[in-house]
mmCIF file of C-alpha atoms and ligand atoms in Angstrom:
data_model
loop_
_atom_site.group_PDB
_atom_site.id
_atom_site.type_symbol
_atom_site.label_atom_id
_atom_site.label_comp_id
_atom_site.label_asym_id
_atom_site.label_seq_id
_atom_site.Cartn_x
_atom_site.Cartn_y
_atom_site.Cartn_z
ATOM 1 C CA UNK G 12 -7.241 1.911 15.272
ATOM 2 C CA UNK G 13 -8.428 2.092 11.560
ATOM 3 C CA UNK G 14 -5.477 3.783 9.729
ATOM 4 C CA UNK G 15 -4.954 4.798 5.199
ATOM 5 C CA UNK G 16 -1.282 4.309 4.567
ATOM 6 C CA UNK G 17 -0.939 6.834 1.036
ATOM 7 C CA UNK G 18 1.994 7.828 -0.914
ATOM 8 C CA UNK G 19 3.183 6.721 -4.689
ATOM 9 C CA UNK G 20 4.323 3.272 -5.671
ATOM 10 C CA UNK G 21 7.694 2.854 -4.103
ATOM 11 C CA UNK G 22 7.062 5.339 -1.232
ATOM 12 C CA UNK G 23 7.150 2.513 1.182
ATOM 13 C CA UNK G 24 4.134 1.933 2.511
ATOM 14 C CA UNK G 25 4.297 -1.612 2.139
ATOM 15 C CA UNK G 26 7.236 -1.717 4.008
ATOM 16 C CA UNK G 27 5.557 0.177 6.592
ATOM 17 C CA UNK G 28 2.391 -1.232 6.877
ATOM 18 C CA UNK G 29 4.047 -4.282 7.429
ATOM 19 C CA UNK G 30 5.817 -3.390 10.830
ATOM 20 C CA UNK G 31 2.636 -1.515 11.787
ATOM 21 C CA UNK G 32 0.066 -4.312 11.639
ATOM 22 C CA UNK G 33 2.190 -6.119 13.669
ATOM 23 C CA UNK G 34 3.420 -3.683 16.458
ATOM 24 C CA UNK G 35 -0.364 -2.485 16.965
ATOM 25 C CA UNK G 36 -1.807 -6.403 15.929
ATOM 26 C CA UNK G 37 -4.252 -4.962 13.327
ATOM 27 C CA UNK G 38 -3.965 -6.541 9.951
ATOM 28 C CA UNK G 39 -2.367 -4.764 6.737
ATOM 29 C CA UNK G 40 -5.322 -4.851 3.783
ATOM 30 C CA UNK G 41 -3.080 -4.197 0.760
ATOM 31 C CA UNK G 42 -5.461 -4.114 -2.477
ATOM 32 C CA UNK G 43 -2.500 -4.918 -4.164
ATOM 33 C CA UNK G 44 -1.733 -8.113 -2.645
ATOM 34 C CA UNK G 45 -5.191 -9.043 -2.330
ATOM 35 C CA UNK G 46 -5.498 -8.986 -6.779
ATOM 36 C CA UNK G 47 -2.010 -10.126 -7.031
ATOM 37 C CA UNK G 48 -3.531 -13.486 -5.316
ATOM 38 C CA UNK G 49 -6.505 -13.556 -7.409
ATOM 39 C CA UNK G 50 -4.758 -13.013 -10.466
ATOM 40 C CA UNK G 51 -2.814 -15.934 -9.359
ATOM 41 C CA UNK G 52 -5.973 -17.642 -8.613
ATOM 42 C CA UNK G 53 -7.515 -17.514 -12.055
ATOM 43 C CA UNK G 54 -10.846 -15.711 -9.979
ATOM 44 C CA UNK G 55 -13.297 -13.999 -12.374
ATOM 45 C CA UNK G 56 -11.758 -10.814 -10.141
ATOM 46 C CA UNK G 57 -7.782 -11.331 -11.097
ATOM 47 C CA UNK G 58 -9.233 -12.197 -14.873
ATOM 48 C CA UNK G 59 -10.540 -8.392 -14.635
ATOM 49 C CA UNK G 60 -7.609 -7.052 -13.042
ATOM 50 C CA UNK G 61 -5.292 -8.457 -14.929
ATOM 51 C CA UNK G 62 -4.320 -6.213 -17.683
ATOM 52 C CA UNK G 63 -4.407 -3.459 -15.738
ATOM 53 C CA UNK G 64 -2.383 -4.449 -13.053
ATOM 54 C CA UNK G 65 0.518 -5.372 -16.178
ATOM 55 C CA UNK G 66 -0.228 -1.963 -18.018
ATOM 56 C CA UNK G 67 0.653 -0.138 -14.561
ATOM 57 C CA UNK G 68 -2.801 1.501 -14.997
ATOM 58 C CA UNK G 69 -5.582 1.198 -11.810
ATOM 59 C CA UNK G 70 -7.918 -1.340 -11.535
ATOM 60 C CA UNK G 71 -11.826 -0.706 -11.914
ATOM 61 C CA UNK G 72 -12.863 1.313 -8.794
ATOM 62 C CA UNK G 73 -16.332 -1.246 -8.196
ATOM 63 C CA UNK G 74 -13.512 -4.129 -8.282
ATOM 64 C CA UNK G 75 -11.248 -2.627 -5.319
ATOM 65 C CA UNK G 76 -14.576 -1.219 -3.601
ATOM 66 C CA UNK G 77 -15.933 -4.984 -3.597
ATOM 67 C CA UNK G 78 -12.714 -6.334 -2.322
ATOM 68 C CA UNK G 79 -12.374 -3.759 0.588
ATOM 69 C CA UNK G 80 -15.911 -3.824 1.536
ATOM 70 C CA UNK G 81 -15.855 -7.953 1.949
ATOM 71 C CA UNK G 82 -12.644 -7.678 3.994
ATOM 72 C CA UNK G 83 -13.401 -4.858 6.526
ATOM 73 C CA UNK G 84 -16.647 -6.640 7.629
ATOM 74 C CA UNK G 85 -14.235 -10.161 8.417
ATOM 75 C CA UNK G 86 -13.708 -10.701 12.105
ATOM 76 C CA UNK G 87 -9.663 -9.489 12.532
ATOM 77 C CA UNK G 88 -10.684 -6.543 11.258
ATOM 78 C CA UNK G 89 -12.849 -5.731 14.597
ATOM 79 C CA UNK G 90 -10.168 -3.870 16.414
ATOM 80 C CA UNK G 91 -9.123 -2.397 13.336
ATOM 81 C CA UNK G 92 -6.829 -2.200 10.558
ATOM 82 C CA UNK G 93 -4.199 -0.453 7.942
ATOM 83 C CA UNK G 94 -5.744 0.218 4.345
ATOM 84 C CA UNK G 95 -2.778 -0.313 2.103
ATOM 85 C CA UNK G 96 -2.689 1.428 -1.439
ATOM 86 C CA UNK G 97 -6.820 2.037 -1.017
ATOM 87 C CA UNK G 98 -8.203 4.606 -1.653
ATOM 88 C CA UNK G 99 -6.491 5.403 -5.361
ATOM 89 C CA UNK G 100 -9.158 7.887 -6.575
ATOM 90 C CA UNK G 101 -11.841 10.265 -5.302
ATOM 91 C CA UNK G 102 -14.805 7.867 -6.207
ATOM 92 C CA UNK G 103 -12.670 5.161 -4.227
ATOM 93 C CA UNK G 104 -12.114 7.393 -1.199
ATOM 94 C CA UNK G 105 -16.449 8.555 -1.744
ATOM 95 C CA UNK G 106 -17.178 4.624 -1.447
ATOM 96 C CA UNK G 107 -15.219 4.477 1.342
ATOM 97 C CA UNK G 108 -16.502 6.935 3.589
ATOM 98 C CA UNK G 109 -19.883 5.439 2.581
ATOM 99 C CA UNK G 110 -19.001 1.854 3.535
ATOM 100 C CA UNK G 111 -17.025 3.020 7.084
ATOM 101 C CA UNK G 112 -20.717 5.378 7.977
ATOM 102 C CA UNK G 113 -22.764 2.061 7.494
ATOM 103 C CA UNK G 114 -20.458 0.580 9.647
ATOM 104 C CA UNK G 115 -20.538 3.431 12.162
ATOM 105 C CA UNK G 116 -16.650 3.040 11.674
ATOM 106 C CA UNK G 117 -13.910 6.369 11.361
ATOM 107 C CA UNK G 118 -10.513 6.381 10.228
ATOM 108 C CA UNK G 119 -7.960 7.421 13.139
ATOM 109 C CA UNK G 120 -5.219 8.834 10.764
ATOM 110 C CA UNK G 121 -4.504 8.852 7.082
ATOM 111 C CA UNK G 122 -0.943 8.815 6.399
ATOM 112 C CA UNK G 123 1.048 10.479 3.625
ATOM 113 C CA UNK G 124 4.313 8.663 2.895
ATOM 114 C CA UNK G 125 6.514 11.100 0.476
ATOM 115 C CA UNK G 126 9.614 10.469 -1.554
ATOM 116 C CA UNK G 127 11.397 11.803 -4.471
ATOM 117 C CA UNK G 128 10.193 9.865 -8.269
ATOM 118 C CA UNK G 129 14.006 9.404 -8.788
ATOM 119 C CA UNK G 130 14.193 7.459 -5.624
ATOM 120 C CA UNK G 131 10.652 5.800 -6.404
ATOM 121 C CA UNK G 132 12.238 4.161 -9.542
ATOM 122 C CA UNK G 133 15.277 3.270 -8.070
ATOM 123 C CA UNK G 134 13.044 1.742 -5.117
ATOM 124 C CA UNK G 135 10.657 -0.571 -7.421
ATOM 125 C CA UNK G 136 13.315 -1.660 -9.948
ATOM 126 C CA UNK G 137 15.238 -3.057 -7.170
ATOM 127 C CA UNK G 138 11.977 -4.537 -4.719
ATOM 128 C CA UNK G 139 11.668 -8.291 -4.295
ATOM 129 C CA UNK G 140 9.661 -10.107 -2.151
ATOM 130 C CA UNK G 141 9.495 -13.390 -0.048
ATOM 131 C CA UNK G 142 7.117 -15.333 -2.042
ATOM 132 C CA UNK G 143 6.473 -17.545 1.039
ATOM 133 C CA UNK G 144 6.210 -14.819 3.578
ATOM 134 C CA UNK G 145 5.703 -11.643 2.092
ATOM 135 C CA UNK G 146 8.953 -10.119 3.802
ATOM 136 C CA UNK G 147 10.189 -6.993 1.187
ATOM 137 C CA UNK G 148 13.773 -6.731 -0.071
ATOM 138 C CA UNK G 149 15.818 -4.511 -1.896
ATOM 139 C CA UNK G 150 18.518 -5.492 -3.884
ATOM 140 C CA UNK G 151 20.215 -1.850 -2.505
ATOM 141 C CA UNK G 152 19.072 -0.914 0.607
ATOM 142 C CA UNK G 153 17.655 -4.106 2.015
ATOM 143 C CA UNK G 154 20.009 -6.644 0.847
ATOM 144 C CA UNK G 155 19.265 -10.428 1.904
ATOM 145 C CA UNK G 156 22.326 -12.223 3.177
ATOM 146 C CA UNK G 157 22.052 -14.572 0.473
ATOM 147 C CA UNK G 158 20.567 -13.283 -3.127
ATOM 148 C CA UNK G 159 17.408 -14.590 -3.994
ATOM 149 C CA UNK G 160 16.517 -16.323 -0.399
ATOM 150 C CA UNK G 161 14.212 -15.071 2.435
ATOM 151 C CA UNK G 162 16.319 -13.852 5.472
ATOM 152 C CA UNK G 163 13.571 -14.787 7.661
ATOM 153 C CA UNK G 164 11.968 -18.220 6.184
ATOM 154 C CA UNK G 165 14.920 -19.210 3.563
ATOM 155 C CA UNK G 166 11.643 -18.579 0.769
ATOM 156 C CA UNK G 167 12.532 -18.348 -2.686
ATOM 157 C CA UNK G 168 12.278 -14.016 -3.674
ATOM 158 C CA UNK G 169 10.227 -12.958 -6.426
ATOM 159 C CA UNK G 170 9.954 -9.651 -8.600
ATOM 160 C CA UNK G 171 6.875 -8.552 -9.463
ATOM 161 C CA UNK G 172 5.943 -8.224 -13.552
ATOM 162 C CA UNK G 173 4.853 -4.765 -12.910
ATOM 163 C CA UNK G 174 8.189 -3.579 -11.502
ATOM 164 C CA UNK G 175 10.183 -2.542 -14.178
ATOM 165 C CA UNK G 176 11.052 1.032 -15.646
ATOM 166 C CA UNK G 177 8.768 1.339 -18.140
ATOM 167 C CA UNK G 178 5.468 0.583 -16.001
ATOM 168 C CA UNK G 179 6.565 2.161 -12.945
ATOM 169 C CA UNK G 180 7.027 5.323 -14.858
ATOM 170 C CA UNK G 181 3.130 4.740 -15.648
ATOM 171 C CA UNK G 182 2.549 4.225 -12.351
ATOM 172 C CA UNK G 183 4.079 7.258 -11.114
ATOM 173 C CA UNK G 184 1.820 9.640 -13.630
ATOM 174 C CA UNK G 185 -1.371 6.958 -12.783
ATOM 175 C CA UNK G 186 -0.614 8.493 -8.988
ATOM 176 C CA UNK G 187 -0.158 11.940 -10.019
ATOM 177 C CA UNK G 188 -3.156 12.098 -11.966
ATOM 178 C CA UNK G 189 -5.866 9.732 -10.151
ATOM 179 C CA UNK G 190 -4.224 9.432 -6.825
ATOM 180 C CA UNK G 191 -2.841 12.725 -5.138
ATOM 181 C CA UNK G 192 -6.474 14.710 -5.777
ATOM 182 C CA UNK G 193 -7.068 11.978 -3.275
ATOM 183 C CA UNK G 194 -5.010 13.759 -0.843
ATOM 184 C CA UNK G 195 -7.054 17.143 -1.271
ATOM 185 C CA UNK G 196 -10.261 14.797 0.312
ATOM 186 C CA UNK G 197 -9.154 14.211 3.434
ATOM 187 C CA UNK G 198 -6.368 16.966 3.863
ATOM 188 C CA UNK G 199 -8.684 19.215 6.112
ATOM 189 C CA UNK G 200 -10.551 16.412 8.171
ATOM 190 C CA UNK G 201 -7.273 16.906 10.873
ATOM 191 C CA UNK G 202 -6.944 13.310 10.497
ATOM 192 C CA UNK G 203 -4.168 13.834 7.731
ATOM 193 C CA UNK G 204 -0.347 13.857 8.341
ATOM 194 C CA UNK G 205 2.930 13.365 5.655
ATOM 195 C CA UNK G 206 5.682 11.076 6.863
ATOM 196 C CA UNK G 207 9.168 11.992 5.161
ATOM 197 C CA UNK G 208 9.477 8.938 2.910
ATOM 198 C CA UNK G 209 13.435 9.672 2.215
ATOM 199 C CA UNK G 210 14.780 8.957 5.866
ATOM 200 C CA UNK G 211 15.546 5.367 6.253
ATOM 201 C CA UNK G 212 13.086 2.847 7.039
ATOM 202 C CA UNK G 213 14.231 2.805 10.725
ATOM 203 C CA UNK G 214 13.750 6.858 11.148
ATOM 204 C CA UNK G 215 10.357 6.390 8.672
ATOM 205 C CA UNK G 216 8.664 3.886 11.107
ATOM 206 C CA UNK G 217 9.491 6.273 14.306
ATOM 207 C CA UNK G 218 7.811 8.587 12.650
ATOM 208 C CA UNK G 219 4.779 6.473 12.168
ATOM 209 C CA UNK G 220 4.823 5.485 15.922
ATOM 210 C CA UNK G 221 5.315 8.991 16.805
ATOM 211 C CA UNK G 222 1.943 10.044 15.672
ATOM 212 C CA UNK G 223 -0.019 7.010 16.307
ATOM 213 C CA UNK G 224 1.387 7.025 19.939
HETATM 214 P P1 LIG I 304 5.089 0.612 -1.599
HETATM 215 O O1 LIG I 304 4.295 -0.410 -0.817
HETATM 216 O O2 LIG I 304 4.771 2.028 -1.166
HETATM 217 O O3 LIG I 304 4.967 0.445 -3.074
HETATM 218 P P2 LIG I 304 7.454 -0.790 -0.560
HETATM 219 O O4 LIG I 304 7.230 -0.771 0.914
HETATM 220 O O5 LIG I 304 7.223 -2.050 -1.287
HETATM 221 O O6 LIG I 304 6.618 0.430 -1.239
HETATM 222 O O7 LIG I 304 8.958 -0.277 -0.806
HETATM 223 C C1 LIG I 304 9.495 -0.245 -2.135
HETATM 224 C C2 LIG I 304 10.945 -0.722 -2.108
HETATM 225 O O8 LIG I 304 11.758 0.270 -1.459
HETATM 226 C C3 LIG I 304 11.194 -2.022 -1.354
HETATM 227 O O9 LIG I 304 12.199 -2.747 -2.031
HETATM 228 C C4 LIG I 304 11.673 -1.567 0.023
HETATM 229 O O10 LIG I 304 12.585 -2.514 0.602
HETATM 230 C C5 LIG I 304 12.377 -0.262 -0.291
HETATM 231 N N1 LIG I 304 12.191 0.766 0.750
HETATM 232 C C6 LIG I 304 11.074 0.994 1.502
HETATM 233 N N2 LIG I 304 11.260 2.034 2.351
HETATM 234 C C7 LIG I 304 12.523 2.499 2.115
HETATM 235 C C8 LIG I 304 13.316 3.562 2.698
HETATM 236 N N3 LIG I 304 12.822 4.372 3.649
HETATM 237 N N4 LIG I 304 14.570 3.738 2.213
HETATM 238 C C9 LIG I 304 15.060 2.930 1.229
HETATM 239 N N5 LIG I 304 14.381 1.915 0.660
HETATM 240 C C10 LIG I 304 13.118 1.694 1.097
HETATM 241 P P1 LIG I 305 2.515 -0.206 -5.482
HETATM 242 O O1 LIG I 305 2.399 -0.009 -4.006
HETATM 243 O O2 LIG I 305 3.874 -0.596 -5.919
HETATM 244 O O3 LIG I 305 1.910 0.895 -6.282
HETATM 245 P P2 LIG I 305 0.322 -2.136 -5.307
HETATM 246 O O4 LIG I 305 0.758 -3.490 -4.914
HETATM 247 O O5 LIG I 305 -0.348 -1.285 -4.295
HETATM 248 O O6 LIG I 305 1.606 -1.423 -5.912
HETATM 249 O O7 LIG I 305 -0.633 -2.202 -6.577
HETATM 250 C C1 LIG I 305 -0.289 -2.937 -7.732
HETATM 251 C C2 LIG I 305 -1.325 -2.701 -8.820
HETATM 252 O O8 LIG I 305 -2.606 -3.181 -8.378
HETATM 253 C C3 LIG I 305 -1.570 -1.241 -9.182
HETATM 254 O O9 LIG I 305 -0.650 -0.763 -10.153
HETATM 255 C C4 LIG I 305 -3.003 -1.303 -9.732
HETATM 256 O O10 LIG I 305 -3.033 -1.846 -11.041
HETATM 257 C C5 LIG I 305 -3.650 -2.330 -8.806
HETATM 258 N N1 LIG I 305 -4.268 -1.705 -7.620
HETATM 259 C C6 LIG I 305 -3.894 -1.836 -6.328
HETATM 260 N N2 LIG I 305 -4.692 -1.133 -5.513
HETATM 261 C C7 LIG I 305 -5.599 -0.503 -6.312
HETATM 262 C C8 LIG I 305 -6.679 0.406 -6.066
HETATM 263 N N3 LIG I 305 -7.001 0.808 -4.839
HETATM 264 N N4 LIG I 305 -7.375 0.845 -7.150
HETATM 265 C C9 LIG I 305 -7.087 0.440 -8.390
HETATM 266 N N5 LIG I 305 -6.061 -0.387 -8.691
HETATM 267 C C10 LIG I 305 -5.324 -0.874 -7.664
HETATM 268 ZN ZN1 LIG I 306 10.355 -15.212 3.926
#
């Protein structure tokens, strides 16, 4: 099952994805995570991305294009897989279908995950992360037991640089601007379904497995 998790920063498709990859044992390709580790890494690609990524602003689309078309051809990705914050723009989601044809490849569903931008702020000011497992937190609605530590592994949680007010309210125009046109691309291929973002994660992950069966 090949599957595009959408929706704005925040929306929860992380979250989602997460849960998903596992339940159906397809792996979660997050663009995001994939240049947060090679910004991390020093790679020519995270030297490219970098100020981008900090500004809040998108990435080249050749740099995300290269990065999705390496990983889709690697061997876990033979039964499928969840594409996690790609596409972002119209020549993104063009490159895509491109890449999927010369794979004689289809996407199953492409998901819309919705919220309020009051909640989305709220959301990524208070998001941390397990640095050694990648589990998500929130500081609100996702609490660990003990601040700063990893429910699951007892990792130290991180914030990410880009998750403060000022950038997210960049990110939230970026989306508006580059990434919901996206939407109007696959809207009538009868792949395409919105999730309510603004139930709780519980109800929002029902949902998913509702229409993915
Ligand atoms: P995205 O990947 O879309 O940017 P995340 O999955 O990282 O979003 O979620 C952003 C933040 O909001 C995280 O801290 C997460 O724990 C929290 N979150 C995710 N889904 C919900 C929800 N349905 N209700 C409340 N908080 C949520
Ligand atoms: P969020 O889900 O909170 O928006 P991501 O982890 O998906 O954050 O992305 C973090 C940053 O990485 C984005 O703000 C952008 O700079 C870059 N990025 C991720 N995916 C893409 C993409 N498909 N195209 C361009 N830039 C991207
Ligand atoms: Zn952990």
């Amino acid at each position: 099952m090949n599957l595009i998790f959408m929706g704005p920063p925040g929306a929860g498709k992380g979250t989602q994805a997460r849960q998903i990859a596992e339940k159906y044992s397809i792996p979660q390709l997050s663009t995001g995570d994939m240049l947060r580790a090679a910004v991390k890494a020093g790679s020519e690609v995270g030297l490219r991305a970098k100020a981008a990524m900090e500004s809040g602003g998108l990435v080249t689309d050749d740099i995300v294009i290269g990065i999705i078309g390496d990983r889709i051809d690697e061997e876990d990705c033979k039964g499928g897989f969840i594409l996690d914050g790609f596409p972002r723009t119209v020549a993104q989601a063009e490159a895509l279908k491109g890449l999927l044809a010369d794979r004689s490849m289809t996407i199953d569903h492409v998901i819309d995950i919705t919220a309020d931008n009051e909640a989305l702020v709220a959301r990524i000011t208070g998001r941390s992360t397990c640095s050694k497992c990648g589990e998500g937190y929130h500081n609100q609605h996702k609490a660990p037991a003990t601040a700063g530590i990893c429910d699951k592994c007892g990792g130290a949680l991180a914030t990410r640089a880009d998750d403060n007010e000022a950038t997210v309210r960049n990110r939230l125009e970026v989306y508006d601007t580059q990434t919901a046109p996206v939407m109007d691309f696959y809207k009538n291929s009868g792949s395409f379904k919105s999730v309510d973002g603004m139930q709780s994660m519980d109800d929002v992950f029902k949902s998913l497995c509702n229409i993915l069966g």
